[in-house]
mmCIF file of C-alpha atoms in Angstrom:
data_model
loop_
_atom_site.group_PDB
_atom_site.id
_atom_site.type_symbol
_atom_site.label_atom_id
_atom_site.label_comp_id
_atom_site.label_asym_id
_atom_site.label_seq_id
_atom_site.Cartn_x
_atom_site.Cartn_y
_atom_site.Cartn_z
ATOM 1 C CA UNK A 1 20.336 5.691 78.198
ATOM 2 C CA UNK A 2 23.875 4.544 78.229
ATOM 3 C CA UNK A 3 26.257 5.399 81.496
ATOM 4 C CA UNK A 4 27.855 8.058 79.595
ATOM 5 C CA UNK A 5 24.661 9.808 78.336
ATOM 6 C CA UNK A 6 23.334 9.723 81.773
ATOM 7 C CA UNK A 7 26.590 11.545 83.234
ATOM 8 C CA UNK A 8 26.732 13.709 80.224
ATOM 9 C CA UNK A 9 22.914 14.805 81.084
ATOM 10 C CA UNK A 10 24.040 15.255 84.695
ATOM 11 C CA UNK A 11 26.864 17.552 83.776
ATOM 12 C CA UNK A 12 24.706 19.438 80.975
ATOM 13 C CA UNK A 13 26.246 18.356 77.704
ATOM 14 C CA UNK A 14 23.138 17.807 75.872
ATOM 15 C CA UNK A 15 21.420 21.061 77.080
ATOM 16 C CA UNK A 16 20.077 21.670 80.563
ATOM 17 C CA UNK A 17 21.989 19.836 83.219
ATOM 18 C CA UNK A 18 20.064 17.054 85.133
ATOM 19 C CA UNK A 19 21.102 18.170 88.561
ATOM 20 C CA UNK A 20 19.468 20.328 91.262
ATOM 21 C CA UNK A 21 20.200 23.983 90.594
ATOM 22 C CA UNK A 22 21.027 22.865 86.877
ATOM 23 C CA UNK A 23 24.738 23.444 87.517
ATOM 24 C CA UNK A 24 26.405 22.650 84.103
ATOM 25 C CA UNK A 25 29.782 20.814 84.492
ATOM 26 C CA UNK A 26 31.889 21.174 81.367
ATOM 27 C CA UNK A 27 34.219 18.472 80.327
ATOM 28 C CA UNK A 28 36.498 20.821 78.248
ATOM 29 C CA UNK A 29 36.119 24.307 79.755
ATOM 30 C CA UNK A 30 39.093 25.000 82.434
ATOM 31 C CA UNK A 31 37.299 28.056 83.719
ATOM 32 C CA UNK A 32 34.669 28.209 86.479
ATOM 33 C CA UNK A 33 32.242 30.646 86.124
ATOM 34 C CA UNK A 34 29.893 32.131 88.985
ATOM 35 C CA UNK A 35 26.242 31.859 88.732
ATOM 36 C CA UNK A 36 24.559 34.591 87.115
ATOM 37 C CA UNK A 37 21.462 36.740 88.711
ATOM 38 C CA UNK A 38 19.429 35.174 85.969
ATOM 39 C CA UNK A 39 19.900 31.595 87.625
ATOM 40 C CA UNK A 40 21.624 30.438 84.449
ATOM 41 C CA UNK A 41 23.486 27.067 84.743
ATOM 42 C CA UNK A 42 27.034 27.402 86.200
ATOM 43 C CA UNK A 43 29.892 25.863 84.010
ATOM 44 C CA UNK A 44 32.407 23.836 86.205
ATOM 45 C CA UNK A 45 35.680 22.541 84.782
ATOM 46 C CA UNK A 46 35.685 18.672 84.529
ATOM 47 C CA UNK A 47 38.819 16.857 85.301
ATOM 48 C CA UNK A 48 39.944 13.478 83.689
ATOM 49 C CA UNK A 49 39.656 10.456 83.528
ATOM 50 C CA UNK A 50 36.235 9.352 82.775
ATOM 51 C CA UNK A 51 36.492 5.668 84.601
ATOM 52 C CA UNK A 52 34.502 2.610 83.491
ATOM 53 C CA UNK A 53 34.201 -0.486 85.527
ATOM 54 C CA UNK A 54 33.471 -3.931 84.761
ATOM 55 C CA UNK A 55 30.353 -5.462 86.222
ATOM 56 C CA UNK A 56 31.288 -8.022 88.906
ATOM 57 C CA UNK A 57 28.699 -10.672 87.880
ATOM 58 C CA UNK A 58 26.233 -11.143 84.873
ATOM 59 C CA UNK A 59 23.439 -9.393 86.482
ATOM 60 C CA UNK A 60 25.347 -6.134 87.109
ATOM 61 C CA UNK A 61 25.612 -3.503 84.611
ATOM 62 C CA UNK A 62 28.508 -1.676 83.365
ATOM 63 C CA UNK A 63 29.454 1.657 85.464
ATOM 64 C CA UNK A 64 31.050 4.863 84.321
ATOM 65 C CA UNK A 65 32.255 7.722 86.475
ATOM 66 C CA UNK A 66 33.411 11.171 86.149
ATOM 67 C CA UNK A 67 35.937 12.694 88.287
ATOM 68 C CA UNK A 68 34.778 16.133 89.591
ATOM 69 C CA UNK A 69 37.265 19.033 89.951
ATOM 70 C CA UNK A 70 39.111 19.769 93.372
ATOM 71 C CA UNK A 71 36.764 22.657 94.068
ATOM 72 C CA UNK A 72 34.114 19.878 94.996
ATOM 73 C CA UNK A 73 35.972 18.844 98.145
ATOM 74 C CA UNK A 74 32.968 18.006 99.880
ATOM 75 C CA UNK A 75 29.649 16.222 99.196
ATOM 76 C CA UNK A 76 27.621 19.271 99.940
ATOM 77 C CA UNK A 77 29.288 21.255 97.372
ATOM 78 C CA UNK A 78 28.310 18.849 94.627
ATOM 79 C CA UNK A 79 24.893 19.556 92.777
ATOM 80 C CA UNK A 80 22.372 16.761 93.410
ATOM 81 C CA UNK A 81 21.476 14.675 90.286
ATOM 82 C CA UNK A 82 17.936 14.930 89.357
ATOM 83 C CA UNK A 83 18.084 11.507 87.553
ATOM 84 C CA UNK A 84 17.823 8.595 90.182
ATOM 85 C CA UNK A 85 20.146 6.621 87.975
ATOM 86 C CA UNK A 86 23.288 8.917 88.615
ATOM 87 C CA UNK A 87 24.925 8.733 91.964
ATOM 88 C CA UNK A 88 27.512 10.726 93.826
ATOM 89 C CA UNK A 89 30.170 8.853 95.532
ATOM 90 C CA UNK A 90 33.055 9.786 97.551
ATOM 91 C CA UNK A 91 35.876 7.384 96.749
ATOM 92 C CA UNK A 92 38.504 7.028 99.562
ATOM 93 C CA UNK A 93 42.282 7.253 98.386
ATOM 94 C CA UNK A 94 43.370 4.204 96.846
ATOM 95 C CA UNK A 95 46.783 2.754 95.525
ATOM 96 C CA UNK A 96 47.024 0.926 92.310
ATOM 97 C CA UNK A 97 48.804 -0.148 89.247
ATOM 98 C CA UNK A 98 48.320 1.466 85.562
ATOM 99 C CA UNK A 99 49.062 0.446 82.346
ATOM 100 C CA UNK A 100 49.014 3.271 79.940
ATOM 101 C CA UNK A 101 48.552 3.069 76.326
ATOM 102 C CA UNK A 102 47.159 5.114 73.163
ATOM 103 C CA UNK A 103 44.587 4.564 70.767
ATOM 104 C CA UNK A 104 40.973 3.461 70.232
ATOM 105 C CA UNK A 105 38.917 2.315 73.155
ATOM 106 C CA UNK A 106 36.764 -0.869 73.100
ATOM 107 C CA UNK A 107 35.884 -3.391 75.643
ATOM 108 C CA UNK A 108 38.113 -6.079 73.719
ATOM 109 C CA UNK A 109 41.187 -3.707 73.973
ATOM 110 C CA UNK A 110 40.573 -2.995 77.488
ATOM 111 C CA UNK A 111 40.449 -6.650 78.346
ATOM 112 C CA UNK A 112 43.497 -7.406 76.208
ATOM 113 C CA UNK A 113 45.360 -4.666 78.282
ATOM 114 C CA UNK A 114 44.176 -5.898 81.514
ATOM 115 C CA UNK A 115 45.273 -9.253 80.593
ATOM 116 C CA UNK A 116 48.784 -7.912 79.562
ATOM 117 C CA UNK A 117 49.042 -6.237 82.917
ATOM 118 C CA UNK A 118 48.012 -9.230 84.869
ATOM 119 C CA UNK A 119 50.774 -11.142 83.222
ATOM 120 C CA UNK A 120 53.471 -8.273 83.983
ATOM 121 C CA UNK A 121 52.129 -8.136 87.554
ATOM 122 C CA UNK A 122 52.947 -11.790 87.949
ATOM 123 C CA UNK A 123 56.234 -11.505 86.329
ATOM 124 C CA UNK A 124 57.133 -8.658 88.612
ATOM 125 C CA UNK A 125 56.347 -10.839 91.607
ATOM 126 C CA UNK A 126 52.456 -10.788 92.385
ATOM 127 C CA UNK A 127 51.848 -14.349 91.732
ATOM 128 C CA UNK A 128 48.511 -14.130 93.121
ATOM 129 C CA UNK A 129 47.214 -11.622 90.204
ATOM 130 C CA UNK A 130 45.465 -14.261 88.239
ATOM 131 C CA UNK A 131 43.831 -13.151 84.861
ATOM 132 C CA UNK A 132 40.526 -14.025 86.525
ATOM 133 C CA UNK A 133 40.976 -11.544 89.405
ATOM 134 C CA UNK A 134 42.425 -8.648 87.388
ATOM 135 C CA UNK A 135 39.409 -9.037 84.737
ATOM 136 C CA UNK A 136 37.046 -8.528 87.738
ATOM 137 C CA UNK A 137 38.643 -5.717 89.252
ATOM 138 C CA UNK A 138 40.229 -3.607 86.561
ATOM 139 C CA UNK A 139 38.790 -0.109 85.496
ATOM 140 C CA UNK A 140 39.309 1.751 82.189
ATOM 141 C CA UNK A 141 40.439 5.442 82.648
ATOM 142 C CA UNK A 142 39.943 7.687 79.671
ATOM 143 C CA UNK A 143 41.433 11.177 79.407
ATOM 144 C CA UNK A 144 40.243 12.596 76.124
ATOM 145 C CA UNK A 145 37.043 13.715 74.241
ATOM 146 C CA UNK A 146 35.961 10.985 71.570
ATOM 147 C CA UNK A 147 36.956 13.315 68.655
ATOM 148 C CA UNK A 148 40.569 13.017 69.640
ATOM 149 C CA UNK A 149 42.860 11.298 67.007
ATOM 150 C CA UNK A 150 43.244 7.867 68.529
ATOM 151 C CA UNK A 151 47.061 8.027 68.286
ATOM 152 C CA UNK A 152 47.025 10.896 70.756
ATOM 153 C CA UNK A 153 44.593 9.587 73.213
ATOM 154 C CA UNK A 154 45.752 8.720 76.675
ATOM 155 C CA UNK A 155 43.939 5.374 78.048
ATOM 156 C CA UNK A 156 44.869 3.634 81.110
ATOM 157 C CA UNK A 157 44.097 0.267 82.748
ATOM 158 C CA UNK A 158 43.897 0.488 86.500
ATOM 159 C CA UNK A 159 44.035 -2.141 89.201
ATOM 160 C CA UNK A 160 43.913 -1.644 92.980
ATOM 161 C CA UNK A 161 46.717 -2.907 94.958
ATOM 162 C CA UNK A 162 47.077 -3.430 98.713
ATOM 163 C CA UNK A 163 49.957 -2.003 100.638
ATOM 164 C CA UNK A 164 51.594 -5.412 100.776
ATOM 165 C CA UNK A 165 51.522 -5.680 97.069
ATOM 166 C CA UNK A 166 52.939 -2.295 96.625
ATOM 167 C CA UNK A 167 56.053 -2.904 99.050
ATOM 168 C CA UNK A 168 56.577 -6.182 97.157
ATOM 169 C CA UNK A 169 56.609 -4.365 93.591
ATOM 170 C CA UNK A 170 58.709 -1.319 94.982
ATOM 171 C CA UNK A 171 61.033 -2.984 97.732
ATOM 172 C CA UNK A 172 60.939 -6.849 96.755
ATOM 173 C CA UNK A 173 59.545 -7.688 100.285
ATOM 174 C CA UNK A 174 55.997 -8.122 101.573
ATOM 175 C CA UNK A 175 56.368 -7.153 105.117
ATOM 176 C CA UNK A 176 55.924 -3.321 105.568
ATOM 177 C CA UNK A 177 58.112 -2.935 108.526
ATOM 178 C CA UNK A 178 60.869 -4.815 106.550
ATOM 179 C CA UNK A 179 60.724 -2.163 103.797
ATOM 180 C CA UNK A 180 61.761 0.499 106.001
#
Protein backbone atom coordinates (compact mmCIF):
# COMPACT_ATOMS: atom_id res chain seq x y z
CA UNK A 1 0.00 0.00 0.00
CA UNK A 2 1.18 3.49 -0.85
CA UNK A 3 1.22 6.22 1.81
CA UNK A 4 -1.71 7.93 0.07
CA UNK A 5 -3.75 4.72 0.02
CA UNK A 6 -3.05 4.11 3.73
CA UNK A 7 -4.18 7.63 4.64
CA UNK A 8 -7.15 7.40 2.29
CA UNK A 9 -8.18 4.15 4.00
CA UNK A 10 -7.78 5.85 7.39
CA UNK A 11 -10.22 8.62 6.43
CA UNK A 12 -12.59 6.24 4.59
CA UNK A 13 -12.13 7.12 0.93
CA UNK A 14 -12.37 3.46 -0.17
CA UNK A 15 -15.16 2.34 2.15
CA UNK A 16 -15.15 1.73 5.88
CA UNK A 17 -12.66 4.07 7.56
CA UNK A 18 -9.64 2.32 9.07
CA UNK A 19 -9.82 4.03 12.45
CA UNK A 20 -11.34 3.23 15.83
CA UNK A 21 -15.00 4.17 15.71
CA UNK A 22 -14.87 4.07 11.92
CA UNK A 23 -15.00 7.87 11.65
CA UNK A 24 -14.92 8.86 7.97
CA UNK A 25 -12.92 12.01 7.25
CA UNK A 26 -13.97 13.42 3.89
CA UNK A 27 -11.39 15.15 1.73
CA UNK A 28 -14.02 17.12 -0.17
CA UNK A 29 -17.06 17.59 2.09
CA UNK A 30 -16.86 20.92 3.93
CA UNK A 31 -19.56 19.98 6.47
CA UNK A 32 -19.24 18.00 9.70
CA UNK A 33 -22.09 15.63 10.49
CA UNK A 34 -22.80 14.23 13.92
CA UNK A 35 -22.70 10.49 14.44
CA UNK A 36 -26.03 8.83 13.80
CA UNK A 37 -27.66 6.63 16.42
CA UNK A 38 -26.93 3.64 14.16
CA UNK A 39 -23.17 4.05 14.72
CA UNK A 40 -22.53 5.03 11.10
CA UNK A 41 -19.20 6.73 10.36
CA UNK A 42 -18.96 10.47 10.94
CA UNK A 43 -17.91 12.52 7.90
CA UNK A 44 -15.27 15.07 8.89
CA UNK A 45 -14.09 17.90 6.65
CA UNK A 46 -10.48 17.52 5.57
CA UNK A 47 -8.29 20.56 5.20
CA UNK A 48 -5.50 21.06 2.70
CA UNK A 49 -2.65 20.58 2.11
CA UNK A 50 -1.63 16.99 1.67
CA UNK A 51 2.06 16.92 2.61
CA UNK A 52 4.73 14.67 1.14
CA UNK A 53 8.22 14.52 2.70
CA UNK A 54 11.39 13.23 1.13
CA UNK A 55 13.26 10.37 2.84
CA UNK A 56 16.30 11.47 4.85
CA UNK A 57 18.37 8.44 3.80
CA UNK A 58 18.19 5.49 1.41
CA UNK A 59 16.62 3.17 4.01
CA UNK A 60 13.79 5.55 4.86
CA UNK A 61 10.50 5.54 2.94
CA UNK A 62 8.63 8.59 1.72
CA UNK A 63 5.96 9.88 4.05
CA UNK A 64 2.66 11.58 3.35
CA UNK A 65 0.45 13.52 5.76
CA UNK A 66 -3.08 14.87 5.80
CA UNK A 67 -3.79 18.00 7.83
CA UNK A 68 -6.93 17.55 9.91
CA UNK A 69 -9.61 20.22 10.44
CA UNK A 70 -9.37 22.71 13.33
CA UNK A 71 -12.08 20.84 15.26
CA UNK A 72 -9.40 18.27 16.10
CA UNK A 73 -7.56 20.63 18.42
CA UNK A 74 -6.27 17.86 20.69
CA UNK A 75 -4.89 14.40 20.05
CA UNK A 76 -7.67 12.94 22.22
CA UNK A 77 -10.32 14.08 19.71
CA UNK A 78 -8.72 12.40 16.68
CA UNK A 79 -9.98 8.89 15.78
CA UNK A 80 -7.21 6.35 16.30
CA UNK A 81 -6.05 4.52 13.14
CA UNK A 82 -6.64 0.78 13.03
CA UNK A 83 -3.69 0.23 10.69
CA UNK A 84 -0.37 0.38 12.55
CA UNK A 85 1.32 2.03 9.57
CA UNK A 86 -0.80 5.18 9.98
CA UNK A 87 0.30 7.49 12.78
CA UNK A 88 -1.23 10.57 14.35
CA UNK A 89 1.37 13.23 15.02
CA UNK A 90 1.04 16.69 16.52
CA UNK A 91 3.24 19.13 14.64
CA UNK A 92 4.35 22.23 16.55
CA UNK A 93 4.07 25.63 14.88
CA UNK A 94 6.84 26.23 12.37
CA UNK A 95 8.02 29.03 10.13
CA UNK A 96 9.13 28.37 6.61
CA UNK A 97 9.39 29.58 3.07
CA UNK A 98 7.13 28.45 0.23
CA UNK A 99 7.42 28.33 -3.53
CA UNK A 100 3.91 28.09 -5.02
CA UNK A 101 3.30 26.73 -8.52
CA UNK A 102 0.54 25.20 -10.62
CA UNK A 103 0.68 22.14 -12.81
CA UNK A 104 1.17 18.44 -12.46
CA UNK A 105 2.95 16.76 -9.58
CA UNK A 106 5.90 14.40 -9.84
CA UNK A 107 9.01 13.74 -7.78
CA UNK A 108 11.12 15.23 -10.59
CA UNK A 109 9.06 18.44 -10.72
CA UNK A 110 9.16 18.77 -6.93
CA UNK A 111 12.92 18.33 -6.95
CA UNK A 112 13.29 20.94 -9.72
CA UNK A 113 11.14 23.44 -7.82
CA UNK A 114 13.05 22.75 -4.57
CA UNK A 115 16.35 23.45 -6.34
CA UNK A 116 14.94 26.71 -7.75
CA UNK A 117 13.82 27.69 -4.25
CA UNK A 118 17.31 26.92 -2.88
CA UNK A 119 18.86 29.16 -5.54
CA UNK A 120 16.43 31.99 -4.76
CA UNK A 121 17.13 31.71 -1.02
CA UNK A 122 20.87 31.98 -1.67
CA UNK A 123 20.30 35.03 -3.89
CA UNK A 124 18.22 36.55 -1.07
CA UNK A 125 21.06 36.13 1.43
CA UNK A 126 20.71 32.65 2.92
CA UNK A 127 24.05 31.45 1.59
CA UNK A 128 23.94 28.31 3.77
CA UNK A 129 20.88 27.00 1.87
CA UNK A 130 22.74 24.52 -0.31
CA UNK A 131 20.96 22.38 -2.87
CA UNK A 132 21.75 19.31 -0.75
CA UNK A 133 20.27 20.85 2.41
CA UNK A 134 17.06 21.92 0.69
CA UNK A 135 16.68 18.55 -1.07
CA UNK A 136 16.92 16.83 2.32
CA UNK A 137 14.44 19.13 4.04
CA UNK A 138 11.76 20.17 1.58
CA UNK A 139 8.16 19.05 1.66
CA UNK A 140 5.65 18.99 -1.20
CA UNK A 141 2.24 20.39 -0.26
CA UNK A 142 -0.67 19.62 -2.58
CA UNK A 143 -4.05 21.32 -2.22
CA UNK A 144 -6.26 19.78 -4.91
CA UNK A 145 -7.80 16.42 -5.71
CA UNK A 146 -6.11 14.45 -8.51
CA UNK A 147 -8.92 15.17 -11.00
CA UNK A 148 -8.25 18.94 -10.89
CA UNK A 149 -6.97 20.23 -14.23
CA UNK A 150 -3.20 20.71 -13.69
CA UNK A 151 -3.29 24.38 -14.72
CA UNK A 152 -5.64 25.06 -11.78
CA UNK A 153 -3.77 23.03 -9.16
CA UNK A 154 -2.10 24.71 -6.22
CA UNK A 155 1.21 23.06 -5.33
CA UNK A 156 3.89 24.27 -2.95
CA UNK A 157 7.43 23.40 -1.99
CA UNK A 158 7.98 24.22 1.70
CA UNK A 159 11.27 24.49 3.62
CA UNK A 160 11.49 25.24 7.34
CA UNK A 161 13.49 28.31 8.38
CA UNK A 162 15.03 29.32 11.70
CA UNK A 163 14.09 32.67 13.27
CA UNK A 164 17.53 34.01 12.32
CA UNK A 165 16.94 33.05 8.70
CA UNK A 166 13.52 34.73 8.74
CA UNK A 167 15.05 37.90 10.22
CA UNK A 168 17.71 37.94 7.53
CA UNK A 169 15.14 37.57 4.74
CA UNK A 170 12.67 40.08 6.18
CA UNK A 171 14.96 42.68 7.70
CA UNK A 172 18.36 42.02 6.19
CA UNK A 173 19.80 41.30 9.66
CA UNK A 174 20.70 38.08 11.46
CA UNK A 175 20.33 39.15 15.10
CA UNK A 176 16.65 39.10 16.15
CA UNK A 177 17.30 41.94 18.67
CA UNK A 178 18.80 44.12 15.95
CA UNK A 179 15.64 43.67 13.88
CA UNK A 180 13.50 45.51 16.45
